[in-house]
PDB file of C-alpha atoms in Angstrom:
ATOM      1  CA  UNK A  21       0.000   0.000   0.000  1.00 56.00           C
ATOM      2  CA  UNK A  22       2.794   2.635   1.060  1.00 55.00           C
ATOM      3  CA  UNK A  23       4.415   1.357  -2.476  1.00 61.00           C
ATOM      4  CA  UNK A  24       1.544   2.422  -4.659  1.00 56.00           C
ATOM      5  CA  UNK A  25       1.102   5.561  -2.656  1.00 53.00           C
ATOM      6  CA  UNK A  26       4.905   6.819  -3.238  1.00 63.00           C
ATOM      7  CA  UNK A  27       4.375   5.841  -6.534  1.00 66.00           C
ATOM      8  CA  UNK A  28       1.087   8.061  -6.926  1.00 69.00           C
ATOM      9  CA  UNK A  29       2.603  11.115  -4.793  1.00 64.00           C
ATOM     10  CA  UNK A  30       5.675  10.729  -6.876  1.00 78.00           C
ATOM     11  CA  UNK A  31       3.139  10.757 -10.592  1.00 77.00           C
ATOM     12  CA  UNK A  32       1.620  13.904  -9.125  1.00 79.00           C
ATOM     13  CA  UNK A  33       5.101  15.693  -8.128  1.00 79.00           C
ATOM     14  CA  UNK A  34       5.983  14.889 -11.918  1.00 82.00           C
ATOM     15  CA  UNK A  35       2.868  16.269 -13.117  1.00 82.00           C
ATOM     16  CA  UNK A  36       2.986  19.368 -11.216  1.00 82.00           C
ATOM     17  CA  UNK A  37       6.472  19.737 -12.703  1.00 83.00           C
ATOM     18  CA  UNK A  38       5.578  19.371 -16.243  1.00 86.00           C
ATOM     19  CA  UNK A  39       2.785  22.365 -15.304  1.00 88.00           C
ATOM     20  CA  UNK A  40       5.043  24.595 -14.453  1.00 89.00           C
ATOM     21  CA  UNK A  41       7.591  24.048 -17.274  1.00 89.00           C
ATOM     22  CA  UNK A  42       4.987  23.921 -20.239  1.00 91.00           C
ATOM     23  CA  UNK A  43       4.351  27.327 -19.974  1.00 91.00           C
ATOM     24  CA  UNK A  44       8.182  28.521 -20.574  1.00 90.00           C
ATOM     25  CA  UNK A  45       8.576  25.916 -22.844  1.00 91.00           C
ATOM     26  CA  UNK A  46       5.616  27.148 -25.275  1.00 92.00           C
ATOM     27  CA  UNK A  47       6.883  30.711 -24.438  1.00 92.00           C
ATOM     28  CA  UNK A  48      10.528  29.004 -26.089  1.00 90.00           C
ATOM     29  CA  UNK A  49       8.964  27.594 -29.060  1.00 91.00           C
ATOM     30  CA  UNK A  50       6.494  30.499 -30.340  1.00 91.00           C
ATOM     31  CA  UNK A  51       8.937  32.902 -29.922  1.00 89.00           C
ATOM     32  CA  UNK A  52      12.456  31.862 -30.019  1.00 87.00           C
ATOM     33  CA  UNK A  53      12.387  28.059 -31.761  1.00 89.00           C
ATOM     34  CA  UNK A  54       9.594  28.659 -34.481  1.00 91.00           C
ATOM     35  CA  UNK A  55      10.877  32.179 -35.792  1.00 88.00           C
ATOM     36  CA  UNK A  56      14.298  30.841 -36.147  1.00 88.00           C
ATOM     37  CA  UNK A  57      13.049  28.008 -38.119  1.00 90.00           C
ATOM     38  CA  UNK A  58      10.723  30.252 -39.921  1.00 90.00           C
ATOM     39  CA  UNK A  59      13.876  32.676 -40.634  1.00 89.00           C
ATOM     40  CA  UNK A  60      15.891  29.885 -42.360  1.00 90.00           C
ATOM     41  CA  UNK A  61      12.676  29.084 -44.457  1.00 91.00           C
ATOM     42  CA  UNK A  62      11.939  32.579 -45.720  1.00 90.00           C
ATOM     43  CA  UNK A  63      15.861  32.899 -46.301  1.00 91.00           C
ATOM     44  CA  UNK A  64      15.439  30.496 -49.720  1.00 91.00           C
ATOM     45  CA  UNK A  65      12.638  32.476 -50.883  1.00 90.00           C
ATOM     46  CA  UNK A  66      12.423  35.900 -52.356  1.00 89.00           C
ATOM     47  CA  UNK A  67       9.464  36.997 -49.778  1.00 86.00           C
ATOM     48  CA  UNK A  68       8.730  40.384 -49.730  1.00 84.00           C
ATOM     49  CA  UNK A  69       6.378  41.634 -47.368  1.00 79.00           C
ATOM     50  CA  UNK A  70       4.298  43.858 -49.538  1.00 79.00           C
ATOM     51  CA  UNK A  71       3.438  40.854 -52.273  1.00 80.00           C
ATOM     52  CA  UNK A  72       2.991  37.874 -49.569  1.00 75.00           C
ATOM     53  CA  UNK A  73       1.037  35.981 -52.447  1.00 75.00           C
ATOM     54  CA  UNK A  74       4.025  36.067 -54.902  1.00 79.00           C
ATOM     55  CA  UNK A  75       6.532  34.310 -52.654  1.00 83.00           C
ATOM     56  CA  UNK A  76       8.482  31.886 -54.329  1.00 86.00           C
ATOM     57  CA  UNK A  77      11.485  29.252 -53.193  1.00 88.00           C
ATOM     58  CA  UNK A  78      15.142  30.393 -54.906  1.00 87.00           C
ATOM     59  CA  UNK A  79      17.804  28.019 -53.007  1.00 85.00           C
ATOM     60  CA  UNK A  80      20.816  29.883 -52.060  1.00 88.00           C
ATOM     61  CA  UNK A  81      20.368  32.652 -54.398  1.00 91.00           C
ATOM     62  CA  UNK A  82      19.830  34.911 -51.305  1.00 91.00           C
ATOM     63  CA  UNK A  83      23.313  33.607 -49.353  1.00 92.00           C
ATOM     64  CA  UNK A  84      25.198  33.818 -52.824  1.00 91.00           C
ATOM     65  CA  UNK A  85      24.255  37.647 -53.157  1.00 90.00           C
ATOM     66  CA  UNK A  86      25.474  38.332 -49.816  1.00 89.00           C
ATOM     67  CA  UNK A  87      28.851  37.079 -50.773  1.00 88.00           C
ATOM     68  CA  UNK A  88      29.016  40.103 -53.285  1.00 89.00           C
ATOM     69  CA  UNK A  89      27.064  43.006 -51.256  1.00 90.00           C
ATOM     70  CA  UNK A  90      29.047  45.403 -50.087  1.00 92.00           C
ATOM     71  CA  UNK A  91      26.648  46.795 -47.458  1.00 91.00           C
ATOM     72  CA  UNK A  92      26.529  43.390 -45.886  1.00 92.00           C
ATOM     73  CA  UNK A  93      30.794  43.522 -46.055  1.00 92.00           C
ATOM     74  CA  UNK A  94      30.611  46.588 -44.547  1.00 93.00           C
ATOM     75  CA  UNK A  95      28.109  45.993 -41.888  1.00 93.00           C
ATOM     76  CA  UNK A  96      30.573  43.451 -40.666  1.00 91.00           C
ATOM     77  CA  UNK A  97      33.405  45.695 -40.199  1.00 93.00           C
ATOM     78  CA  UNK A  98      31.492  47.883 -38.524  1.00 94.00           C
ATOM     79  CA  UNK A  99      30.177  45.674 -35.884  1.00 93.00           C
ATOM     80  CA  UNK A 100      33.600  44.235 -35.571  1.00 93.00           C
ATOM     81  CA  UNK A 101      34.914  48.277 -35.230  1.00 94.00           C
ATOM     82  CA  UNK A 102      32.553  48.563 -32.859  1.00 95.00           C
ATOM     83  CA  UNK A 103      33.212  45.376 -30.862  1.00 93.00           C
ATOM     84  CA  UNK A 104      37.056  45.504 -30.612  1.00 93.00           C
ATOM     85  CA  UNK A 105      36.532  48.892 -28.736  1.00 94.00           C
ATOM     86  CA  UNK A 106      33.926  48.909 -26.951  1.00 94.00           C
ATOM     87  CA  UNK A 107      34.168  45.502 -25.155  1.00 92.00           C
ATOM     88  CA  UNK A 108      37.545  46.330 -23.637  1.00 91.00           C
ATOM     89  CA  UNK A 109      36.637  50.004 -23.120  1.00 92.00           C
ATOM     90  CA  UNK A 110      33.115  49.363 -21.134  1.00 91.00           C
ATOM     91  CA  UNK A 111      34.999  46.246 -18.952  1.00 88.00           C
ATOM     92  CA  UNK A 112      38.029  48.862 -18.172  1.00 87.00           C
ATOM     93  CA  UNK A 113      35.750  51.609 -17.136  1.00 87.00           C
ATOM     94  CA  UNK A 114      33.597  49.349 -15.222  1.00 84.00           C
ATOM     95  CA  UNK A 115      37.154  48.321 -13.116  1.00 80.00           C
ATOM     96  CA  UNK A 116      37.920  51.899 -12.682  1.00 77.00           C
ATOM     97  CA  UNK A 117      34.455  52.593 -10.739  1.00 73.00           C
ATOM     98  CA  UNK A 118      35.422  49.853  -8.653  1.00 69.00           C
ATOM     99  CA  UNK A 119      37.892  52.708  -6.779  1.00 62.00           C
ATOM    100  CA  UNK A 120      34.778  54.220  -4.739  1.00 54.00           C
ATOM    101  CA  UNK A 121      33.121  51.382  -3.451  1.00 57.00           C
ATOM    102  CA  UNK A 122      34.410  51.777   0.059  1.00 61.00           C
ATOM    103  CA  UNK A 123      33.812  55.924   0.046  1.00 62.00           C
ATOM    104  CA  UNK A 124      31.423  57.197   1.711  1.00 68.00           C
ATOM    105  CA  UNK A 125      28.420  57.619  -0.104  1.00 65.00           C
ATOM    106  CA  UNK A 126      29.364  54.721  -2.243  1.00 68.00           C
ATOM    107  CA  UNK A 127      25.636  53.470  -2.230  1.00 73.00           C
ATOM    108  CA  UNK A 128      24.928  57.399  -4.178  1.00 76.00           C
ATOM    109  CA  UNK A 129      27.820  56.801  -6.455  1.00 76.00           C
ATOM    110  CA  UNK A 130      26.449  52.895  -7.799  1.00 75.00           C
ATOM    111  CA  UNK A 131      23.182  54.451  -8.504  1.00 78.00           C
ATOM    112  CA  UNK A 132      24.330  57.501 -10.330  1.00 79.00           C
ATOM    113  CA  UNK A 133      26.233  54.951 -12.465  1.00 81.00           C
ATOM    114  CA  UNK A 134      23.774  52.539 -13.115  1.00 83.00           C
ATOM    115  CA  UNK A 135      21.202  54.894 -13.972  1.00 85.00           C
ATOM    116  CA  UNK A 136      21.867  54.828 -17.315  1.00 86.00           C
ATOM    117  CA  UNK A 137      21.193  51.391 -17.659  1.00 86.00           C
ATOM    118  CA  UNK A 138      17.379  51.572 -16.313  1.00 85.00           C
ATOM    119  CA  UNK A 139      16.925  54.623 -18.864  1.00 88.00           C
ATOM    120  CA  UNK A 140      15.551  53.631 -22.254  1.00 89.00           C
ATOM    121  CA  UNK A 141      18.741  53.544 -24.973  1.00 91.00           C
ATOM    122  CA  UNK A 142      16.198  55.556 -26.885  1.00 92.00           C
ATOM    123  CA  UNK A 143      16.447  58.642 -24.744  1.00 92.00           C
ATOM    124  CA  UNK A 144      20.294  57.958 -23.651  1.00 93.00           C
ATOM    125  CA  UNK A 145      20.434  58.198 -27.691  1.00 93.00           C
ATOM    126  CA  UNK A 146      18.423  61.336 -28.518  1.00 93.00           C
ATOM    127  CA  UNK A 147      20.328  62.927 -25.524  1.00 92.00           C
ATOM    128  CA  UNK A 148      23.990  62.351 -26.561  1.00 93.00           C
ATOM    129  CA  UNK A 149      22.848  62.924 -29.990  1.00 92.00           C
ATOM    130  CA  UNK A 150      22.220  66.564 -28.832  1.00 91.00           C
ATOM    131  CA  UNK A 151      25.467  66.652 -26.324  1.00 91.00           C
ATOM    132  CA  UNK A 152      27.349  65.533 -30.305  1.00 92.00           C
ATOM    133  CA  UNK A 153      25.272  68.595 -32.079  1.00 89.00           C
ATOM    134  CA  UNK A 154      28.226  69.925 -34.111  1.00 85.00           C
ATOM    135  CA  UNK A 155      26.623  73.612 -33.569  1.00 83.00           C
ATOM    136  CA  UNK A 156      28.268  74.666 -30.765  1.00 76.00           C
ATOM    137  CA  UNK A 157      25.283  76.917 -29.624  1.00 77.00           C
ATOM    138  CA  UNK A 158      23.441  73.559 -29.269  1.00 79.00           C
ATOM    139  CA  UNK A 159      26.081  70.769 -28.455  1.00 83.00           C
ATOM    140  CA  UNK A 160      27.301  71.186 -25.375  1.00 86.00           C
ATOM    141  CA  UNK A 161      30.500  69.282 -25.725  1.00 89.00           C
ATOM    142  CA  UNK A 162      31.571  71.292 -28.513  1.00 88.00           C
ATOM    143  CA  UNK A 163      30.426  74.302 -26.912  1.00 88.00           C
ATOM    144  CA  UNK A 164      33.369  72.958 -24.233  1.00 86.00           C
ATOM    145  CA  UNK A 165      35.877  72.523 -26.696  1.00 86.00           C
ATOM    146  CA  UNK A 166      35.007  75.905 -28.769  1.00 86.00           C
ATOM    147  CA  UNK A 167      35.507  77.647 -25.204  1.00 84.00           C
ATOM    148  CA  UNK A 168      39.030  76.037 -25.052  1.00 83.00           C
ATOM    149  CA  UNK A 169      39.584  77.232 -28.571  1.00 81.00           C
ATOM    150  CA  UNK A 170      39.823  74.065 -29.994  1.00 80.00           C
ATOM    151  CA  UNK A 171      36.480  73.760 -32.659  1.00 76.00           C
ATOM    152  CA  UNK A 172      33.870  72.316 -32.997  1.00 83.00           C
ATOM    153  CA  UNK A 173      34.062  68.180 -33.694  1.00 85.00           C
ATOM    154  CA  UNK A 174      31.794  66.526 -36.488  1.00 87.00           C
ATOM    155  CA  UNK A 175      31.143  63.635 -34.141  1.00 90.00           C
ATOM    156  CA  UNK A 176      28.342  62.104 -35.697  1.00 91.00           C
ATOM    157  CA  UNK A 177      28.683  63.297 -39.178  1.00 89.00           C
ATOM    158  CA  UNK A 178      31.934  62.690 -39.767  1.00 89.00           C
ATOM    159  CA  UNK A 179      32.711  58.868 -40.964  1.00 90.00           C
ATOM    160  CA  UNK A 180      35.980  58.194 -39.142  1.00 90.00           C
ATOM    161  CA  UNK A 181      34.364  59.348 -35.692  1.00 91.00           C
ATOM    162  CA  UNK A 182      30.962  58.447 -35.791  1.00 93.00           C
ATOM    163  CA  UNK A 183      31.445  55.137 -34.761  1.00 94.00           C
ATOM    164  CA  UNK A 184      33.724  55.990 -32.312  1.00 93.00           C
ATOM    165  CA  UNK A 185      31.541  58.538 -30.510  1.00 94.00           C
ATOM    166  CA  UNK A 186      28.872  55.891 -30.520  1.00 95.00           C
ATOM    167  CA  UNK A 187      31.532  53.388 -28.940  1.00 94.00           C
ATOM    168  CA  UNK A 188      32.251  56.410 -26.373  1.00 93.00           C
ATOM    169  CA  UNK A 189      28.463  56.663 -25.365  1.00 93.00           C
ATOM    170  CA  UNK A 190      27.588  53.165 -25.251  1.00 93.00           C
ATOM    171  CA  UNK A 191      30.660  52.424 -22.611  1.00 91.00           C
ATOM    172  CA  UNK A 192      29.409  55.182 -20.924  1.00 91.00           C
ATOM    173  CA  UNK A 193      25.984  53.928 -20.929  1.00 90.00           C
ATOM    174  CA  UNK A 194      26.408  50.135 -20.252  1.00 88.00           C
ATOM    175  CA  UNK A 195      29.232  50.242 -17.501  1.00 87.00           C
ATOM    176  CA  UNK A 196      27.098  50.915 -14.789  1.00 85.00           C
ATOM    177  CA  UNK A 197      25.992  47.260 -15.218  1.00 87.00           C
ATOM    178  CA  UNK A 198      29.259  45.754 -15.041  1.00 87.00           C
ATOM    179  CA  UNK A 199      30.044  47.432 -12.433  1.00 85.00           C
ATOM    180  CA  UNK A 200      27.302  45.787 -10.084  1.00 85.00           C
ATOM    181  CA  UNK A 201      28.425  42.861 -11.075  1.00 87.00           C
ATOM    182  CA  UNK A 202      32.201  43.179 -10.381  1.00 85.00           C
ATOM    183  CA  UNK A 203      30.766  45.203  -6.639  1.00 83.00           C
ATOM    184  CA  UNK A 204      28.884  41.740  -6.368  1.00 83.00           C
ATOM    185  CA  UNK A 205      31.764  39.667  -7.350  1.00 84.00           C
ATOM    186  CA  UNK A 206      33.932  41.431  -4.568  1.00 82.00           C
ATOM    187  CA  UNK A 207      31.626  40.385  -1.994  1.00 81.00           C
ATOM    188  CA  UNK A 208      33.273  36.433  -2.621  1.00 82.00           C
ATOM    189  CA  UNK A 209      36.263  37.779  -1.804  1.00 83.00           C
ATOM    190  CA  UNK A 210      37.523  36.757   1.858  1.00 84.00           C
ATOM    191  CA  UNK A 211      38.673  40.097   3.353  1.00 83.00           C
ATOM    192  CA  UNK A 212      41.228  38.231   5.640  1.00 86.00           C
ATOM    193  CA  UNK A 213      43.069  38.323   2.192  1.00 85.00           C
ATOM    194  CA  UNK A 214      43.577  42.212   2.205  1.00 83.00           C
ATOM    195  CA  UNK A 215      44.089  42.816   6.179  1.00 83.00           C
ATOM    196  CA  UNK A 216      47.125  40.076   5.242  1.00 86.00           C
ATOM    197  CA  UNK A 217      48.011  42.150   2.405  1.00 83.00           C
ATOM    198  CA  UNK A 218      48.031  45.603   4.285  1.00 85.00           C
ATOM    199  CA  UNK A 219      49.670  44.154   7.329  1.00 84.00           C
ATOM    200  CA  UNK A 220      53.055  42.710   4.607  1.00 81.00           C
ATOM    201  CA  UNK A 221      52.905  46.636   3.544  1.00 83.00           C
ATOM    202  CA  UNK A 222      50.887  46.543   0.373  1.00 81.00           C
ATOM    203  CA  UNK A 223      49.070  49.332  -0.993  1.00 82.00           C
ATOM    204  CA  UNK A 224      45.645  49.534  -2.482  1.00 78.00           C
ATOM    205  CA  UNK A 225      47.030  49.330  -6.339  1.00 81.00           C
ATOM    206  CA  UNK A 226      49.087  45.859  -5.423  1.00 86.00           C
ATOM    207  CA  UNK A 227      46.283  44.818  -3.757  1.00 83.00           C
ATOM    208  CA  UNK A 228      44.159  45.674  -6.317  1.00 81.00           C
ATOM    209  CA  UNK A 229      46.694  43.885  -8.884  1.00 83.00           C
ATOM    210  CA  UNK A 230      47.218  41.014  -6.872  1.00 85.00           C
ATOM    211  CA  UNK A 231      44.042  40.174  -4.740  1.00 85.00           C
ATOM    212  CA  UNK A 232      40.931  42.044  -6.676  1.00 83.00           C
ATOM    213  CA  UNK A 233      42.026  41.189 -10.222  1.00 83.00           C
ATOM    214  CA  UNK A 234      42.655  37.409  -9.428  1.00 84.00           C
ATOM    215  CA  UNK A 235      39.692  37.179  -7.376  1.00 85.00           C
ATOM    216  CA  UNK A 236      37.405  38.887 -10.227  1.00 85.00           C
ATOM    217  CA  UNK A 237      39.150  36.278 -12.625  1.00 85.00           C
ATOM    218  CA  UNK A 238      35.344  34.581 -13.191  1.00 86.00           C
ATOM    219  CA  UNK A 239      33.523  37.618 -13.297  1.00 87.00           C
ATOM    220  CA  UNK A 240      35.941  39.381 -15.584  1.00 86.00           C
ATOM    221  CA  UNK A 241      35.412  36.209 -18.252  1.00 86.00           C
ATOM    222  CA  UNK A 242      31.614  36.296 -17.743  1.00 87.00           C
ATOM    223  CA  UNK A 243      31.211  40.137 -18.026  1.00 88.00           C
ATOM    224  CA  UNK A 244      33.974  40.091 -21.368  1.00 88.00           C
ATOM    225  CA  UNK A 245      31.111  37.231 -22.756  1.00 88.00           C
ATOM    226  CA  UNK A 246      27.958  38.933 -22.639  1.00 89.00           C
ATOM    227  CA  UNK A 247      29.532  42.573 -23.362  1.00 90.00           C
ATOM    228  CA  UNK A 248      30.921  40.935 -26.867  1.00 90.00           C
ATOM    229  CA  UNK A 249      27.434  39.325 -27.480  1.00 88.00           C
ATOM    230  CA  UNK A 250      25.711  42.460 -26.616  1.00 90.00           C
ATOM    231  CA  UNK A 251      28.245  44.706 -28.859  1.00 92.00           C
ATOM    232  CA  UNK A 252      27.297  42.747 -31.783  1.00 91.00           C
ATOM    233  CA  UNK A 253      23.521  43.234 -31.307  1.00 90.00           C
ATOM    234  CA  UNK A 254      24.136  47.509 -31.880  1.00 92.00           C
ATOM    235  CA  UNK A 255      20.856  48.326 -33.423  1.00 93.00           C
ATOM    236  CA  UNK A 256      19.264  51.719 -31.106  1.00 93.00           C
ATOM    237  CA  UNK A 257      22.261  53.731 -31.164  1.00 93.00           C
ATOM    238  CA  UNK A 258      22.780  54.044 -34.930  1.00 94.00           C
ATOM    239  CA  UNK A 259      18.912  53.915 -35.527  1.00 93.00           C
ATOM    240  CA  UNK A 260      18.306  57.044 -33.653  1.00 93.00           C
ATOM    241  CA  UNK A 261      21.641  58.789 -33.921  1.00 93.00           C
ATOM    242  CA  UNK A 262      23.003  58.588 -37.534  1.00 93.00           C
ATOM    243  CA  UNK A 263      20.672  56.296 -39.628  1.00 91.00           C
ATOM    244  CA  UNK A 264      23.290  54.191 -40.156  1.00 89.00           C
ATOM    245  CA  UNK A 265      25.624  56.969 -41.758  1.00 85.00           C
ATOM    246  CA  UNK A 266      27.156  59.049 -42.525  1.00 89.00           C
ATOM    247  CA  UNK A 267      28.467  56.899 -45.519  1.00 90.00           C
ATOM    248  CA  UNK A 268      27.343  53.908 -44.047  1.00 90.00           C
ATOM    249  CA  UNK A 269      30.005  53.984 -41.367  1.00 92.00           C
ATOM    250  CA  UNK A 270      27.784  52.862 -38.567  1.00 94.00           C
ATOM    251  CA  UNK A 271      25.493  50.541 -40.636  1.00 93.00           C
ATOM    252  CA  UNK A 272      25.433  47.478 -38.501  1.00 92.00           C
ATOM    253  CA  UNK A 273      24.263  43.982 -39.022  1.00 90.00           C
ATOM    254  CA  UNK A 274      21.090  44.440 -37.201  1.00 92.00           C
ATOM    255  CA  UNK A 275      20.466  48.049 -38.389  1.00 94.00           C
ATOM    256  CA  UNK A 276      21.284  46.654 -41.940  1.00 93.00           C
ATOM    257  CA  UNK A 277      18.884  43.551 -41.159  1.00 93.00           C
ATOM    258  CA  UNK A 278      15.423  45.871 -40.202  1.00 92.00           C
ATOM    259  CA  UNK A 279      16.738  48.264 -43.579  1.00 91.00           C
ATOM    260  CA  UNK A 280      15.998  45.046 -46.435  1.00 91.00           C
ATOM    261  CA  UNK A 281      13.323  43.441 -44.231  1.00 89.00           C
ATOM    262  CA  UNK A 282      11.156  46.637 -43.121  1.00 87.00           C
ATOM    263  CA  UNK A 283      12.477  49.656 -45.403  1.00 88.00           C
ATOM    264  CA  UNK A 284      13.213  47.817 -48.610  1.00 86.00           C
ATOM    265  CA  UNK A 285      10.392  45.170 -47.961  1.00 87.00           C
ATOM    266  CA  UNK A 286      12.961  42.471 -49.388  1.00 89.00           C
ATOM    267  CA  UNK A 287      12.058  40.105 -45.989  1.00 90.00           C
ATOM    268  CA  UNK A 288      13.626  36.772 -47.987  1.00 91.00           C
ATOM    269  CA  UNK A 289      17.250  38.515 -48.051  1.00 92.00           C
ATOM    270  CA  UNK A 290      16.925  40.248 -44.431  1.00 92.00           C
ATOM    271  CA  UNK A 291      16.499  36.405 -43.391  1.00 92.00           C
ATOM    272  CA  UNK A 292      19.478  35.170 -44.863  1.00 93.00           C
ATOM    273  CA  UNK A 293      21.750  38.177 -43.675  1.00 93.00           C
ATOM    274  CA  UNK A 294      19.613  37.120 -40.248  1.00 92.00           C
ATOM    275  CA  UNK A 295      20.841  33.695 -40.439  1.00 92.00           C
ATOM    276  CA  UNK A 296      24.713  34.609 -41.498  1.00 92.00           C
ATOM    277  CA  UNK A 297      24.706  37.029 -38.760  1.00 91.00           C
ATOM    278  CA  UNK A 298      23.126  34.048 -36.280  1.00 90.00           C
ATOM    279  CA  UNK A 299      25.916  32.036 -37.541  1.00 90.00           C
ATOM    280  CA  UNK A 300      28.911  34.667 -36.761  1.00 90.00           C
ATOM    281  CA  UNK A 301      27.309  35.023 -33.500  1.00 88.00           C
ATOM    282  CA  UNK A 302      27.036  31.672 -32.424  1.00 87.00           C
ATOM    283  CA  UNK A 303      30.725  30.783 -33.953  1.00 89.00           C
ATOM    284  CA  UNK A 304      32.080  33.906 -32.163  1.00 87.00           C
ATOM    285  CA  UNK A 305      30.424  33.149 -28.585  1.00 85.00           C
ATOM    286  CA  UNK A 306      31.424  29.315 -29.031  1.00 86.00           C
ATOM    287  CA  UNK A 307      35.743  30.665 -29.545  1.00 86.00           C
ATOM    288  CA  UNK A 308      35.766  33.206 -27.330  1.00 84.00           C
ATOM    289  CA  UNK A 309      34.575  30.583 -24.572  1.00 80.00           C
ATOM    290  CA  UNK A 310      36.955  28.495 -25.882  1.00 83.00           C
ATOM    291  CA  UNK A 311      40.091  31.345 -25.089  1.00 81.00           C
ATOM    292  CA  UNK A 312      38.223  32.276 -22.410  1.00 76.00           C
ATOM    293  CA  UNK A 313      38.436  28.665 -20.894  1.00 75.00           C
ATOM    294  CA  UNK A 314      42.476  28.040 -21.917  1.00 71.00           C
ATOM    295  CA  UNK A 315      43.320  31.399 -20.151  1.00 66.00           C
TER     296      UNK A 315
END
């Protein structure tokens, strides 16, 4: 009898289970599963959104264009521009905020730099995009540099710095985040480690060096990880700032992805630049975990 009970209070425990996963797991397929296998079907067709009747199947016509468009070419050294930088840039700066987490007021400093990250990218945008106004009567960062007699900067309209400035702004905005998780990271590490330290006469850099660095080794592989998948998902910065310009010089894959599917209506060849760039992404997250893991 207490057999077949276990047995029946063991069914229901599996049952209740399987309730509370179905849910997620329809939320996986509709909208994560499905669209990806409905992205690699439209990607041998030459669908276009405005003439959904006249779809029809053309192979690999769509990934054999791609091999010659220079947009798409471009669009890749763009996001690679803007990944090189601003991973290593966003990841430093997050470090360096890492110096006033034992001021006073620390608590006031954490949420002044993390409020950038609760803001919509949207208005961060709109609101550097006016702090980069190459009037200086408007801009007030070249207002700054017209006061020191230096000129006013083309920042966004100017192809060899537009990418930068947006590589400047989005370190600016993002590092906040890091940053909470590097304070949280520090909170594993024993503090027996730096009253030994300060007692053998070391200062806060070697400490910092030889203590916080080593103990932030984890964190500091995780953080790199998701910063370099984030980097090459750049959409809302060039969207709202530039357009993509000026000469294509911040046209990214994403950005370049909603321009054939929603501006140019060709949906069939924004699916096959969405699965190349799914590809890169996947290939890309799968070495740097890889280097990641040897170092």
């Amino acid at each position: 009898m207490k057999r077949l009970y276990n047995q029946s209070h063991r069914k229901q425990q599996q049952q209740a289970a399987y309730a509370f996963v179905l849910p997620a797991v329809l939320l996986l397929f509709t909208f994560l599963i499905l669209p990806a296998f409905s992205t690699i079907g439209y990607s041998l067709t030459d669908y276009n959104i405005m003439r959904p009747d006249k779809i029809s199947f053309v192979a690999l016509e769509n990934f054999r264009e791609l091999i010659h468009d220079e947009n798409f070419r471009k669009a890749l050294r763009n996001i690679i521009h803007f990944t090189v930088f601003v991973v290593p840039y966003q990841c430093l700066l997050a470090l360096a905020l890492l110096t006033n987490v034992k001021l006073k007021g620390a608590s006031v400093f954490r949420a002044a730099y993390f409020s950038p990250m609760v803001t919509s990218m949207v208005v961060i945008a709109i609101l550097w995009s006016v702090l980069y106004n190459p009037n200086p009567n408007q801009g007030l960062i070249n207002a700054f540099l017209t006061s020191f007699g230096i000129g006013p900067a083309a920042f966004l309209t100017s192809p060899k710095r537009a990418m930068n400035s947006i590589v400047f702004m989005s370190g600016w905005q993002a590092a906040g985040y890091q940053m909470m998780i590097f304070v949280a990271g520090l909170q594993g590490i024993p503090q027996d480690q730096y009253e030994a330290a300060s007692i053998d006469g070391a200062g806060k850099l070697q400490q910092f060096f030889y203590i916080t660095l080593p103990g932030l080794k984890n964190i500091i592989k995780y953080v790199i990880m998701i910063t370099t998948i984030q980097a090459m998902k750049l959409f809302t910065q060039p969207y709202v700032m530039t357009q993509g310009g000026p000469q294509n010089a911040t046209r990214t894959f994403v950005y370049y992805i909603y321009q054939q599917g929603f501006q140019s209506r060709n949906f069939g060849y924004a699916c096959a630049v969405a699965a190349v760039f799914f590809l890169i992404v996947v290939t890309m997250s799968f070495l740097l975990k890889r280097i990641i893991k040897a170092n």
